[in-house]
Amino acid sequence: KAGVTQTPRYLIKTRGQQVTLSCSPISGHRSVSWYQQTPGQGLQFLFEYFSETQRNKGNFPGRFSGRQFSNSRSEMNVSTLELGDSALYLCASSLATSGGAFVTDTQYFGPGTRLTVL
Amino acid sequence: GDSVTQMEGPVTLSEEAFLTINCTYTATGYPSLFWYVQYPGEGLQLLLKATKADDKGSNKGFEATYRKETTSFHLEKGSVQVSDSAVYFCALMDSSYKLIFGSGTRLLVRP
């Protein structure tokens, strides 16, 4: 079974531009989460989508947004890029449950998209 | 809020040495615990997990035991190889299904 794929792998943008990153989850997985990794802040949760709905959101400004499609593929968008947005953006997928009792749901990560903002 | 604390790196060992990377957590309830590994230029790979107290996760010679009494999940390996050189992240899954990570520990194994 193919793993999580992310495109593009590398991006260079300038301040003020916007960017869209894409993530295709493992086949059958319904949840997609996004994380930002920087040397200073480490790994931080951005948001999670399940069945095309944002189920959880981290502490990031509104410039960061995302969506999920009916085939579970997800995109995240960053508008008005700032130098501090330079990071590795990681997507993770999991089987997920539709609610009810809390169940551990292992997340599997893609290779990431390295975004550089100049 | 929930948090994870890992030992500072880098940890430098000779091949075949014993490895321990300490991880402690603070959380309400009893979260599931994970170790992920990141090789240069790559994403995170799940190394092992434990979902309840006294569970032992194991994979590729690595082990970690969920210790509720000490709120710890230390990673161990009896004999490291050069190929184990990477950054290791301890994480917990909180009640909203998001992962909270430690700061990571870089491991360097010398031949």
mmCIF file of C-alpha atoms in Angstrom:
data_model
loop_
_atom_site.group_PDB
_atom_site.id
_atom_site.type_symbol
_atom_site.label_atom_id
_atom_site.label_comp_id
_atom_site.label_asym_id
_atom_site.label_seq_id
_atom_site.Cartn_x
_atom_site.Cartn_y
_atom_site.Cartn_z
ATOM 1 C CA LYS A 1 0.000 0.000 0.000
ATOM 2 C CA ALA A 2 1.398 3.373 -0.985
ATOM 3 C CA GLY A 3 2.304 5.775 1.797
ATOM 4 C CA VAL A 4 1.361 9.396 2.288
ATOM 5 C CA THR A 5 2.478 11.555 -0.611
ATOM 6 C CA GLN A 6 3.040 15.284 -0.596
ATOM 7 C CA THR A 7 3.581 17.668 -3.476
ATOM 8 C CA PRO A 8 5.605 19.585 -4.220
ATOM 9 C CA ARG A 9 8.618 18.471 -2.195
ATOM 10 C CA TYR A 10 10.307 21.868 -2.402
ATOM 11 C CA LEU A 11 9.007 25.386 -2.908
ATOM 12 C CA ILE A 12 10.610 28.794 -2.977
ATOM 13 C CA LYS A 13 8.361 31.828 -2.639
ATOM 14 C CA THR A 14 8.770 35.492 -1.819
ATOM 15 C CA ARG A 15 7.144 37.480 0.949
ATOM 16 C CA GLY A 16 3.552 38.430 0.283
ATOM 17 C CA GLN A 17 2.873 35.554 -2.092
ATOM 18 C CA GLN A 18 0.551 32.672 -1.321
ATOM 19 C CA VAL A 19 1.196 28.951 -1.591
ATOM 20 C CA THR A 20 -0.828 25.740 -1.783
ATOM 21 C CA LEU A 21 0.510 22.396 -0.622
ATOM 22 C CA SER A 22 -1.086 19.061 -1.391
ATOM 23 C CA CYS A 23 -1.328 15.794 0.510
ATOM 24 C CA SER A 24 -2.664 12.406 -0.569
ATOM 25 C CA PRO A 25 -3.322 10.075 2.364
ATOM 26 C CA ILE A 26 -2.853 6.335 2.547
ATOM 27 C CA SER A 27 -5.670 4.573 0.746
ATOM 28 C CA GLY A 28 -8.615 4.090 3.118
ATOM 29 C CA HIS A 29 -7.457 6.701 5.591
ATOM 30 C CA ARG A 30 -10.069 9.363 6.278
ATOM 31 C CA SER A 31 -8.235 11.829 8.469
ATOM 32 C CA VAL A 32 -5.468 14.196 7.412
ATOM 33 C CA SER A 33 -3.462 16.325 9.824
ATOM 34 C CA TRP A 34 -0.920 19.022 9.060
ATOM 35 C CA TYR A 35 2.142 19.978 11.115
ATOM 36 C CA GLN A 36 4.776 22.659 10.766
ATOM 37 C CA GLN A 37 8.388 21.857 11.655
ATOM 38 C CA THR A 38 10.926 24.615 12.288
ATOM 39 C CA PRO A 39 14.274 24.590 14.102
ATOM 40 C CA GLY A 40 13.026 27.132 16.628
ATOM 41 C CA GLN A 41 9.514 25.911 17.398
ATOM 42 C CA GLY A 42 9.839 22.219 16.616
ATOM 43 C CA LEU A 43 6.786 20.304 15.456
ATOM 44 C CA GLN A 44 3.513 22.167 15.830
ATOM 45 C CA PHE A 45 -0.008 21.074 14.931
ATOM 46 C CA LEU A 46 -1.784 23.161 12.306
ATOM 47 C CA PHE A 47 -5.158 21.465 11.720
ATOM 48 C CA GLU A 48 -6.910 18.183 11.115
ATOM 49 C CA TYR A 49 -9.590 17.276 8.597
ATOM 50 C CA PHE A 50 -12.007 14.377 8.629
ATOM 51 C CA SER A 51 -14.795 13.815 6.104
ATOM 52 C CA GLU A 52 -14.136 17.212 4.513
ATOM 53 C CA THR A 53 -14.596 19.011 7.841
ATOM 54 C CA GLN A 54 -11.993 20.692 9.972
ATOM 55 C CA ARG A 55 -12.177 18.841 13.244
ATOM 56 C CA ASN A 56 -9.342 20.502 15.113
ATOM 57 C CA LYS A 57 -7.177 23.580 14.720
ATOM 58 C CA GLY A 58 -3.883 24.637 16.220
ATOM 59 C CA ASN A 59 -2.749 28.062 17.283
ATOM 60 C CA PHE A 60 -1.829 29.590 13.934
ATOM 61 C CA PRO A 61 -3.050 32.819 12.288
ATOM 62 C CA GLY A 62 -5.903 32.845 9.813
ATOM 63 C CA ARG A 63 -3.402 33.068 6.940
ATOM 64 C CA PHE A 64 -3.098 29.311 7.323
ATOM 65 C CA SER A 65 -6.065 27.418 5.984
ATOM 66 C CA GLY A 66 -6.867 24.020 4.593
ATOM 67 C CA ARG A 67 -9.487 21.835 3.082
ATOM 68 C CA GLN A 68 -10.207 18.200 2.398
ATOM 69 C CA PHE A 69 -11.845 16.703 -0.648
ATOM 70 C CA SER A 70 -14.285 13.827 -0.904
ATOM 71 C CA ASN A 71 -11.454 11.431 -1.804
ATOM 72 C CA SER A 72 -9.700 12.439 1.481
ATOM 73 C CA ARG A 73 -6.921 14.328 -0.315
ATOM 74 C CA SER A 74 -6.098 17.569 1.451
ATOM 75 C CA GLU A 75 -4.585 20.928 0.631
ATOM 76 C CA MET A 76 -3.266 23.625 2.870
ATOM 77 C CA ASN A 77 -2.891 27.241 1.859
ATOM 78 C CA VAL A 78 -0.768 29.985 3.316
ATOM 79 C CA SER A 79 -1.554 33.508 2.183
ATOM 80 C CA THR A 80 0.586 36.618 2.468
ATOM 81 C CA LEU A 81 3.737 34.658 3.180
ATOM 82 C CA GLU A 82 6.173 35.864 5.819
ATOM 83 C CA LEU A 83 9.829 34.947 6.285
ATOM 84 C CA GLY A 84 8.872 33.041 9.438
ATOM 85 C CA ASP A 85 6.684 30.685 7.410
ATOM 86 C CA SER A 86 9.808 28.981 6.069
ATOM 87 C CA ALA A 87 9.497 25.450 7.372
ATOM 88 C CA LEU A 88 8.974 21.802 6.595
ATOM 89 C CA TYR A 89 5.239 21.157 6.331
ATOM 90 C CA LEU A 90 4.275 17.605 7.177
ATOM 91 C CA CYS A 91 1.045 15.860 6.423
ATOM 92 C CA ALA A 92 -0.104 12.775 8.312
ATOM 93 C CA SER A 93 -2.997 10.434 7.648
ATOM 94 C CA SER A 94 -4.885 8.046 9.886
ATOM 95 C CA LEU A 95 -7.852 5.709 9.674
ATOM 96 C CA ALA A 96 -9.845 7.863 12.123
ATOM 97 C CA THR A 97 -13.161 7.198 13.764
ATOM 98 C CA SER A 98 -16.297 9.202 13.251
ATOM 99 C CA GLY A 99 -16.701 9.992 16.919
ATOM 100 C CA GLY A 100 -17.795 8.145 19.999
ATOM 101 C CA ALA A 101 -15.264 6.697 22.414
ATOM 102 C CA PHE A 102 -11.713 7.942 22.145
ATOM 103 C CA VAL A 103 -9.548 5.434 20.283
ATOM 104 C CA THR A 104 -5.857 5.717 19.538
ATOM 105 C CA ASP A 105 -5.443 6.515 15.890
ATOM 106 C CA THR A 106 -1.898 6.155 14.635
ATOM 107 C CA GLN A 107 -0.743 8.891 12.286
ATOM 108 C CA TYR A 108 1.540 8.102 9.355
ATOM 109 C CA PHE A 109 3.569 10.916 7.903
ATOM 110 C CA GLY A 110 4.539 11.918 4.398
ATOM 111 C CA PRO A 111 7.994 13.170 3.362
ATOM 112 C CA GLY A 112 6.995 16.817 3.781
ATOM 113 C CA THR A 113 7.147 19.956 1.663
ATOM 114 C CA ARG A 114 10.109 22.217 2.307
ATOM 115 C CA LEU A 115 8.923 25.832 1.929
ATOM 116 C CA THR A 116 11.462 28.630 1.736
ATOM 117 C CA VAL A 117 10.234 32.214 1.854
ATOM 118 C CA LEU A 118 12.655 34.869 0.561
ATOM 119 C CA GLY B 1 -1.791 21.763 28.753
ATOM 120 C CA ASP B 2 -0.276 18.475 27.707
ATOM 121 C CA SER B 3 3.453 18.435 27.031
ATOM 122 C CA VAL B 4 6.406 16.154 26.280
ATOM 123 C CA THR B 5 9.976 16.629 27.485
ATOM 124 C CA GLN B 6 12.932 14.869 25.898
ATOM 125 C CA MET B 7 16.576 14.796 26.826
ATOM 126 C CA GLU B 8 18.744 17.298 25.013
ATOM 127 C CA GLY B 9 20.999 16.042 22.277
ATOM 128 C CA PRO B 10 23.058 15.277 20.477
ATOM 129 C CA VAL B 11 23.678 11.844 21.868
ATOM 130 C CA THR B 12 26.913 10.425 20.460
ATOM 131 C CA LEU B 13 27.607 6.700 20.757
ATOM 132 C CA SER B 14 29.945 4.143 19.303
ATOM 133 C CA GLU B 15 28.507 1.308 17.250
ATOM 134 C CA GLU B 16 27.102 -1.546 19.386
ATOM 135 C CA ALA B 17 26.683 0.708 22.434
ATOM 136 C CA PHE B 18 23.497 0.747 24.523
ATOM 137 C CA LEU B 19 21.068 3.572 23.834
ATOM 138 C CA THR B 20 18.640 5.321 26.150
ATOM 139 C CA ILE B 21 16.722 8.458 25.207
ATOM 140 C CA ASN B 22 14.621 9.815 28.055
ATOM 141 C CA CYS B 23 11.071 11.039 27.549
ATOM 142 C CA THR B 24 8.587 12.238 30.145
ATOM 143 C CA TYR B 25 5.132 13.650 29.648
ATOM 144 C CA THR B 26 2.478 15.741 31.339
ATOM 145 C CA ALA B 27 -1.117 15.015 30.431
ATOM 146 C CA THR B 28 -4.603 14.716 31.756
ATOM 147 C CA GLY B 29 -5.705 11.146 31.625
ATOM 148 C CA TYR B 30 -3.665 8.398 30.008
ATOM 149 C CA PRO B 31 -2.682 9.332 26.473
ATOM 150 C CA SER B 32 -1.220 7.017 23.875
ATOM 151 C CA LEU B 33 2.522 7.458 23.469
ATOM 152 C CA PHE B 34 4.697 7.252 20.368
ATOM 153 C CA TRP B 35 8.268 7.354 19.175
ATOM 154 C CA TYR B 36 8.920 8.671 15.681
ATOM 155 C CA VAL B 37 12.252 8.813 13.850
ATOM 156 C CA GLN B 38 13.338 11.337 11.226
ATOM 157 C CA TYR B 39 16.243 10.672 8.873
ATOM 158 C CA PRO B 40 17.904 13.590 7.084
ATOM 159 C CA GLY B 41 15.695 15.099 4.408
ATOM 160 C CA GLU B 42 12.739 12.882 5.230
ATOM 161 C CA GLY B 43 9.443 12.972 7.078
ATOM 162 C CA LEU B 44 8.627 11.174 10.309
ATOM 163 C CA GLN B 45 8.494 7.395 10.514
ATOM 164 C CA LEU B 46 6.569 5.671 13.260
ATOM 165 C CA LEU B 47 9.018 3.646 15.314
ATOM 166 C CA LEU B 48 6.773 2.255 18.057
ATOM 167 C CA LYS B 49 3.766 3.033 20.198
ATOM 168 C CA ALA B 50 2.025 2.108 23.455
ATOM 169 C CA THR B 51 -1.590 2.766 24.260
ATOM 170 C CA LYS B 52 -1.894 1.984 27.971
ATOM 171 C CA ALA B 53 0.106 1.716 31.157
ATOM 172 C CA ASP B 54 2.749 -1.056 31.248
ATOM 173 C CA ASP B 55 2.470 -1.624 27.495
ATOM 174 C CA LYS B 56 5.810 -2.209 25.798
ATOM 175 C CA GLY B 57 6.227 -1.047 22.224
ATOM 176 C CA SER B 58 9.007 -2.587 20.181
ATOM 177 C CA ASN B 59 10.331 -2.427 16.630
ATOM 178 C CA LYS B 60 13.703 -2.960 14.900
ATOM 179 C CA GLY B 61 15.413 -3.645 18.234
ATOM 180 C CA PHE B 62 14.040 -0.488 19.858
ATOM 181 C CA GLU B 63 11.814 -0.738 22.927
ATOM 182 C CA ALA B 64 9.876 1.628 25.173
ATOM 183 C CA THR B 65 7.608 0.903 28.140
ATOM 184 C CA TYR B 66 4.672 3.103 29.165
ATOM 185 C CA ARG B 67 5.312 3.947 32.832
ATOM 186 C CA LYS B 68 2.303 5.621 34.369
ATOM 187 C CA GLU B 69 3.860 6.021 37.818
ATOM 188 C CA THR B 70 6.806 8.014 36.446
ATOM 189 C CA THR B 71 4.956 9.436 33.408
ATOM 190 C CA SER B 72 7.787 8.248 31.217
ATOM 191 C CA PHE B 73 8.319 6.462 27.895
ATOM 192 C CA HIS B 74 12.083 6.065 27.549
ATOM 193 C CA LEU B 75 13.466 4.673 24.289
ATOM 194 C CA GLU B 76 16.119 1.928 24.489
ATOM 195 C CA LYS B 77 18.164 -0.196 22.138
ATOM 196 C CA GLY B 78 20.704 -2.770 23.161
ATOM 197 C CA SER B 79 23.175 -2.301 20.308
ATOM 198 C CA VAL B 80 23.033 0.708 18.009
ATOM 199 C CA GLN B 81 24.246 0.805 14.431
ATOM 200 C CA VAL B 82 25.535 3.640 12.286
ATOM 201 C CA SER B 83 22.273 3.447 10.347
ATOM 202 C CA ASP B 84 20.355 4.412 13.525
ATOM 203 C CA SER B 85 21.765 7.937 13.303
ATOM 204 C CA ALA B 86 18.710 10.189 13.085
ATOM 205 C CA VAL B 87 16.493 12.482 15.139
ATOM 206 C CA TYR B 88 14.076 10.762 17.501
ATOM 207 C CA PHE B 89 10.807 12.355 18.623
ATOM 208 C CA CYS B 90 8.664 11.305 21.541
ATOM 209 C CA ALA B 91 4.979 12.246 21.240
ATOM 210 C CA LEU B 92 1.638 11.843 22.938
ATOM 211 C CA MET B 93 -1.803 11.881 21.391
ATOM 212 C CA ASP B 94 -4.130 14.185 23.244
ATOM 213 C CA SER B 95 -7.886 13.856 23.607
ATOM 214 C CA SER B 96 -8.505 15.768 20.371
ATOM 215 C CA TYR B 97 -6.391 13.304 18.333
ATOM 216 C CA LYS B 98 -3.510 15.674 17.730
ATOM 217 C CA LEU B 99 0.088 14.723 18.410
ATOM 218 C CA ILE B 100 2.153 16.769 20.839
ATOM 219 C CA PHE B 101 5.851 16.297 20.241
ATOM 220 C CA GLY B 102 8.974 16.661 22.279
ATOM 221 C CA SER B 103 11.814 18.766 20.918
ATOM 222 C CA GLY B 104 13.614 15.788 19.402
ATOM 223 C CA THR B 105 16.932 14.123 20.235
ATOM 224 C CA ARG B 106 19.643 13.789 17.637
ATOM 225 C CA LEU B 107 21.546 10.500 17.767
ATOM 226 C CA LEU B 108 24.976 10.154 16.159
ATOM 227 C CA VAL B 109 26.480 6.680 15.973
ATOM 228 C CA ARG B 110 30.168 6.426 15.113
ATOM 229 C CA PRO B 111 31.686 3.328 13.471
#
